[in-house]
Amino acid sequence: MADYLFYTYFEDGREYFVYKDLTFERSHKKEKDFPFLESLLLFTYLDIWPMEGLFKEMDKALLNFYRERNTDSRGIVMGTLEKLAKEHIFFEFLRLDWQSRFRCAEGHDDEDIQTILPHKQLRHIPSDLDTLQKQIMRLFEDVLDIDDGKKKPVHEKLQAYLDKEKRNSLYAYQFRPISTTYERTNNATFAEVLHPTSLSDLVEFSLRECVKREQRMRICSYCGKYFAIPRRNTAEFCNLTVDENGHTCREVGAVKRWAEKKNSDELFKEYRREYKKRFNWIKAGKISPGSFYAWSATAKGKRDECASGKMTFEDFKEWLAES
Ligand SMILES: [Zn+2]
């Protein structure tokens, strides 16, 4: 019997995680909530390889623990899991689960200990996650990307994605059974609730929901990562990636777009002013129509180069002054 509580559900466009350590009477039930799909997306983009050392350390400590049953080894594993729990909410589940496993191991003989504390489960997390991340990414690309230019329905695209597995093993995510309950949530309504028994349960629950909803996904024009967009929404930037100053792509991207628009307005104004000035030179007999039209064709080309960012506005103005 698990001595902790950890469950998750979706409600009103958000995802909820509720957890509590049941062995401490006074431990408070913690609740965290995020916009729908945020935890899965952050998990999909989690940079796991720099953390590989942590998993190796835990593996070593566990092998030590099998032999010596020492508190130091247990401390290394639990200390590391606490660090990981701060990185991602799914690892909070892992922490509670392993804490409970260690407690359970206390009353068991040596033969059982490897079953209760399976070191390979932790050791394999980086490579398992790496495979999983690639499969999820392909699911977004092949099935849910709304900019893929394909007008096919989601269920057809999903079938094609799953079929690719036959030719290309480990290509597609394989849906598997999970057990959920239908119960009353903290907001006093009812929802399908998952009490996970593994990390992959959490991924499955999110991924299944996202396919069921035919969630539209788009690559953020700023950070280049997938994000979920609500229906009838034309968002171009995500609200997920945060830069070193604490600004999301949506905030930074909006400013960038505004600056681009302002620059481009000035660029066209500059071009039109110069165009009119030189057009009047024809009437004044200062230049021939032929040389005017030759100039205007080149100027237009330069203007478009500048608008697409191939040339700076300063260089364009300089060219105008000299031509
Ligand atoms: Zn972004």
Coordinates of C-alpha atoms and ligand atoms in Angstrom, one line a residue:
M1 CA 0.0 0.0 0.0
A2 CA 1.5 3.3 -1.1
D3 CA 2.0 5.7 1.8
Y4 CA 1.6 8.8 -0.4
L5 CA -0.9 10.4 -2.6
F6 CA -0.2 11.7 -6.1
Y7 CA -2.9 12.2 -8.7
T8 CA -3.6 14.4 -11.7
Y9 CA -6.5 15.5 -13.9
F10 CA -7.5 18.0 -16.5
E11 CA -10.1 20.6 -15.9
D12 CA -11.1 23.9 -17.6
G13 CA -8.1 24.1 -19.8
R14 CA -5.7 23.4 -17.0
E15 CA -3.9 20.4 -15.5
Y16 CA -3.8 19.7 -11.8
F17 CA -1.4 17.8 -9.7
V18 CA -2.2 16.9 -6.1
Y19 CA 0.2 15.2 -3.8
K20 CA 0.9 14.5 -0.2
D21 CA 3.1 12.3 2.0
L22 CA 0.7 10.3 4.1
T23 CA 3.2 9.2 6.7
F24 CA 3.4 12.7 8.2
E25 CA 0.1 13.5 9.8
R26 CA 0.7 17.2 9.4
S27 CA 2.0 17.2 5.9
H28 CA -0.1 19.4 3.8
K29 CA -1.7 18.3 0.6
K30 CA 0.0 20.2 -2.2
E31 CA -1.7 21.3 -5.4
K32 CA -0.1 22.7 -8.5
D33 CA -1.8 23.6 -11.7
F34 CA -0.5 24.6 -15.1
P35 CA -2.1 25.5 -18.5
F36 CA -3.1 22.3 -20.3
L37 CA -0.2 20.3 -21.7
E38 CA 2.5 22.5 -20.1
S39 CA 3.9 19.6 -18.1
L40 CA 4.1 17.3 -21.1
L41 CA 5.7 20.0 -23.2
L42 CA 8.3 20.8 -20.6
F43 CA 9.0 17.1 -20.2
T44 CA 9.4 16.7 -23.9
Y45 CA 12.0 19.5 -24.1
L46 CA 13.7 18.6 -20.8
D47 CA 17.5 18.5 -21.4
I48 CA 18.1 15.2 -19.8
W49 CA 21.7 14.3 -20.8
P50 CA 23.4 16.9 -18.6
M51 CA 21.6 15.2 -15.7
E52 CA 22.9 11.7 -16.7
G53 CA 25.5 11.9 -14.0
L54 CA 22.8 12.1 -11.3
F55 CA 21.2 8.9 -12.5
K56 CA 24.5 7.1 -12.6
E57 CA 25.2 8.2 -9.0
M58 CA 21.8 7.0 -7.9
D59 CA 22.5 3.6 -9.6
K60 CA 25.8 3.3 -7.8
A61 CA 24.2 4.2 -4.4
L62 CA 21.4 1.7 -4.9
L63 CA 23.9 -1.2 -5.6
N64 CA 25.6 -0.1 -2.4
F65 CA 22.4 -0.1 -0.6
Y66 CA 21.6 -3.7 -1.6
R67 CA 24.8 -4.8 0.1
E68 CA 24.9 -2.6 3.1
R69 CA 21.4 -1.2 3.8
N70 CA 23.1 2.0 4.8
T71 CA 21.5 5.4 5.3
D72 CA 24.2 7.2 3.4
S73 CA 23.3 5.4 0.1
R74 CA 19.6 6.0 0.7
G75 CA 20.4 9.6 1.4
I76 CA 22.2 10.0 -2.0
V77 CA 19.2 8.6 -3.9
M78 CA 16.6 10.6 -2.1
G79 CA 18.7 13.8 -2.1
T80 CA 19.0 13.5 -5.9
L81 CA 15.4 12.7 -6.4
E82 CA 14.5 15.9 -4.4
K83 CA 16.7 17.9 -6.8
L84 CA 15.0 16.3 -9.8
A85 CA 11.5 17.0 -8.3
K86 CA 12.3 20.7 -8.4
E87 CA 13.1 20.4 -12.2
H88 CA 9.8 18.8 -13.2
I89 CA 6.5 17.9 -11.6
F90 CA 6.6 14.3 -13.0
F91 CA 9.8 13.8 -10.9
E92 CA 7.8 14.8 -7.9
F93 CA 5.9 11.6 -8.4
L94 CA 9.2 9.7 -8.8
R95 CA 10.5 11.2 -5.5
L96 CA 7.3 10.2 -3.5
D97 CA 7.3 6.7 -5.1
W98 CA 10.9 6.0 -4.3
Q99 CA 10.6 7.4 -0.8
S100 CA 7.7 4.9 -0.3
R101 CA 9.8 2.1 -1.8
F102 CA 12.6 2.7 0.7
R103 CA 10.2 2.5 3.6
C104 CA 8.8 -0.7 2.2
A105 CA 12.3 -2.2 1.9
E106 CA 12.9 -1.7 5.6
G107 CA 10.7 -4.7 6.5
H108 CA 11.9 -7.0 3.7
D109 CA 14.6 -9.6 3.2
D110 CA 17.5 -9.3 0.9
E111 CA 16.0 -11.3 -1.9
D112 CA 13.1 -8.9 -2.3
I113 CA 15.1 -5.7 -2.2
Q114 CA 16.0 -5.6 -5.9
T115 CA 12.3 -6.0 -6.8
I116 CA 11.2 -3.2 -4.4
L117 CA 14.1 -0.9 -5.4
P118 CA 14.8 -1.7 -9.1
H119 CA 18.0 0.2 -9.8
K120 CA 17.7 -0.2 -13.5
Q121 CA 14.4 1.7 -13.5
L122 CA 16.3 4.9 -12.4
R123 CA 19.4 4.1 -14.4
H124 CA 17.5 3.9 -17.7
I125 CA 15.5 7.1 -17.3
P126 CA 17.8 9.3 -19.5
S127 CA 17.8 6.9 -22.4
D128 CA 14.1 6.0 -22.0
L129 CA 13.2 9.7 -21.9
D130 CA 15.4 10.5 -24.9
T131 CA 13.5 7.9 -27.0
L132 CA 10.2 9.1 -25.7
Q133 CA 10.9 12.7 -26.4
K134 CA 11.7 11.9 -30.0
Q135 CA 8.5 9.9 -30.4
I136 CA 6.4 12.7 -28.9
M137 CA 8.0 15.2 -31.2
R138 CA 7.2 13.1 -34.2
L139 CA 3.6 12.8 -33.0
F140 CA 3.4 16.6 -32.9
E141 CA 5.0 16.9 -36.4
D142 CA 3.1 14.1 -38.1
V143 CA -0.3 14.4 -36.4
L144 CA -1.0 17.6 -34.6
D145 CA 1.0 20.4 -36.3
I146 CA -1.6 22.8 -37.8
D147 CA 0.9 24.3 -40.2
D148 CA 1.9 21.0 -41.9
G149 CA -0.2 22.0 -44.9
K150 CA -2.1 18.7 -44.9
K151 CA -5.8 18.8 -44.9
K152 CA -6.2 15.2 -43.6
P153 CA -8.2 14.5 -40.5
V154 CA -6.3 13.8 -37.3
H155 CA -7.3 10.1 -37.1
E156 CA -5.9 9.5 -40.5
K157 CA -2.6 11.2 -39.7
L158 CA -2.4 9.3 -36.5
Q159 CA -2.8 6.0 -38.3
A160 CA -0.1 7.0 -40.8
Y161 CA 2.2 7.9 -37.8
L162 CA 1.6 4.6 -36.1
D163 CA 2.1 2.7 -39.3
K164 CA 5.6 4.1 -39.7
E165 CA 6.6 2.0 -36.7
K166 CA 6.5 -1.1 -39.0
R167 CA 9.4 0.2 -41.1
N168 CA 11.1 2.3 -38.5
S169 CA 11.2 0.7 -35.1
L170 CA 10.9 3.1 -32.1
Y171 CA 9.6 5.8 -34.5
A172 CA 6.1 6.1 -33.0
Y173 CA 4.8 6.3 -29.4
Q174 CA 2.9 3.2 -28.5
F175 CA -0.3 3.9 -26.6
R176 CA -0.7 1.5 -23.7
P177 CA -3.3 0.8 -20.9
I178 CA -3.5 3.1 -17.9
S179 CA -6.0 2.9 -15.1
T180 CA -8.0 6.0 -14.2
T181 CA -10.9 6.6 -11.9
Y182 CA -13.8 9.0 -12.2
E183 CA -13.9 11.1 -9.1
R184 CA -14.7 14.3 -7.5
T185 CA -11.9 16.9 -7.9
N186 CA -10.8 19.7 -5.6
N187 CA -13.0 22.1 -7.5
A188 CA -16.0 20.0 -6.6
T189 CA -16.7 18.8 -10.1
F190 CA -16.0 15.3 -11.5
A191 CA -13.1 14.4 -13.8
E192 CA -11.1 11.4 -15.0
V193 CA -8.3 11.1 -12.5
L194 CA -5.0 9.3 -12.9
H195 CA -3.1 7.9 -9.9
P196 CA 0.1 7.0 -11.7
T197 CA 2.2 4.0 -10.9
S198 CA 5.1 5.0 -13.2
L199 CA 6.5 8.0 -15.0
S200 CA 5.2 6.6 -18.3
D201 CA 1.6 6.6 -16.9
L202 CA 1.9 10.4 -16.6
V203 CA 3.1 10.8 -20.2
E204 CA 0.4 8.4 -21.5
F205 CA -2.4 10.3 -19.7
S206 CA -1.3 13.7 -21.2
L207 CA -0.5 12.4 -24.6
R208 CA -3.8 10.5 -24.9
E209 CA -5.8 13.6 -23.8
C210 CA -3.9 15.8 -26.4
V211 CA -4.7 13.4 -29.2
K212 CA -8.3 12.9 -28.0
R213 CA -8.8 16.7 -28.1
E214 CA -7.1 16.9 -31.4
Q215 CA -5.0 19.6 -29.8
R216 CA -3.5 21.9 -32.4
M217 CA 0.3 22.4 -32.0
R218 CA 2.5 25.1 -33.5
I219 CA 6.2 25.8 -33.6
C220 CA 6.9 29.1 -31.7
S221 CA 8.4 31.7 -34.1
Y222 CA 10.7 32.8 -31.3
C223 CA 12.1 29.7 -29.5
G224 CA 11.3 27.1 -32.2
K225 CA 9.6 24.7 -29.8
Y226 CA 6.1 23.3 -30.1
F227 CA 3.3 24.8 -28.0
A228 CA -0.5 24.2 -27.8
I229 CA -2.8 26.7 -29.3
P230 CA -6.5 27.1 -28.3
R231 CA -9.1 26.9 -31.0
R232 CA -9.7 30.1 -33.1
N233 CA -6.4 31.4 -31.8
T234 CA -3.7 32.6 -34.2
A235 CA -0.8 32.8 -31.6
E236 CA 2.6 32.8 -33.2
F237 CA 4.7 32.8 -30.0
C238 CA 4.6 30.4 -27.0
N239 CA 4.0 31.4 -23.4
L240 CA 6.2 28.6 -22.2
T241 CA 9.8 29.4 -22.8
V242 CA 11.1 32.1 -20.5
D243 CA 14.4 34.0 -21.2
E244 CA 17.0 35.1 -18.6
N245 CA 15.0 38.2 -17.8
G246 CA 11.8 36.3 -17.0
H247 CA 10.0 37.2 -20.3
T248 CA 8.1 34.7 -22.3
C249 CA 8.4 34.4 -26.1
R250 CA 4.9 35.9 -26.3
E251 CA 6.2 39.1 -24.6
V252 CA 9.5 39.3 -26.3
G253 CA 8.1 38.3 -29.7
A254 CA 5.4 41.0 -29.6
V255 CA 8.0 43.7 -29.0
K256 CA 10.2 42.2 -31.8
R257 CA 7.2 42.2 -34.2
W258 CA 6.3 45.8 -33.3
A259 CA 9.9 47.0 -33.8
E260 CA 10.0 45.2 -37.2
K261 CA 6.7 46.8 -38.2
K262 CA 8.0 50.2 -37.2
N263 CA 11.2 49.8 -39.1
S264 CA 9.4 48.6 -42.1
D265 CA 7.0 51.6 -42.0
E266 CA 10.0 53.9 -41.9
L267 CA 11.7 52.0 -44.7
F268 CA 8.7 52.4 -47.1
K269 CA 8.4 56.1 -46.1
E270 CA 12.0 56.7 -47.0
Y271 CA 11.7 54.9 -50.3
R272 CA 8.5 56.8 -51.3
R273 CA 10.1 60.2 -50.4
E274 CA 13.1 59.5 -52.6
Y275 CA 11.0 58.1 -55.4
K276 CA 8.8 61.3 -55.5
K277 CA 11.9 63.5 -55.4
R278 CA 13.5 61.8 -58.3
F279 CA 10.3 61.6 -60.3
N280 CA 10.1 65.4 -60.1
W281 CA 13.6 65.6 -61.5
I282 CA 12.3 64.2 -64.8
K283 CA 9.9 67.2 -65.2
A284 CA 12.7 69.6 -64.2
G285 CA 14.9 68.0 -66.9
K286 CA 17.5 66.9 -64.4
I287 CA 17.4 63.2 -65.4
S288 CA 16.0 61.2 -68.3
P289 CA 12.9 59.0 -67.7
G290 CA 15.1 56.0 -68.7
S291 CA 17.7 56.5 -65.9
F292 CA 14.8 57.2 -63.5
Y293 CA 13.1 53.9 -64.2
A294 CA 16.5 52.1 -64.0
W295 CA 17.1 53.7 -60.6
S296 CA 13.6 52.9 -59.3
A297 CA 14.0 49.2 -60.2
T298 CA 17.3 48.9 -58.4
A299 CA 15.9 50.9 -55.4
K300 CA 12.9 48.7 -55.1
G301 CA 15.1 45.6 -55.0
K302 CA 17.3 47.2 -52.3
R303 CA 14.2 48.2 -50.4
D304 CA 12.9 44.6 -50.4
E305 CA 16.3 43.3 -49.4
C306 CA 16.2 45.6 -46.4
A307 CA 12.6 44.6 -45.6
S308 CA 13.7 40.9 -45.4
G309 CA 16.6 41.7 -43.2
K310 CA 19.4 41.1 -45.8
M311 CA 20.5 44.7 -45.5
T312 CA 20.3 47.2 -42.6
F313 CA 18.2 50.3 -42.7
E314 CA 21.3 52.4 -42.3
D315 CA 23.0 50.8 -45.3
F316 CA 19.8 51.3 -47.3
K317 CA 19.7 55.1 -46.5
E318 CA 23.4 55.3 -47.4
W319 CA 22.8 53.6 -50.7
L320 CA 19.9 56.1 -51.4
A321 CA 22.1 59.1 -50.7
E322 CA 24.9 57.8 -53.0
S323 CA 22.9 56.5 -55.9
Ligands
ZN1 ZN 8.6 30.2 -27.6

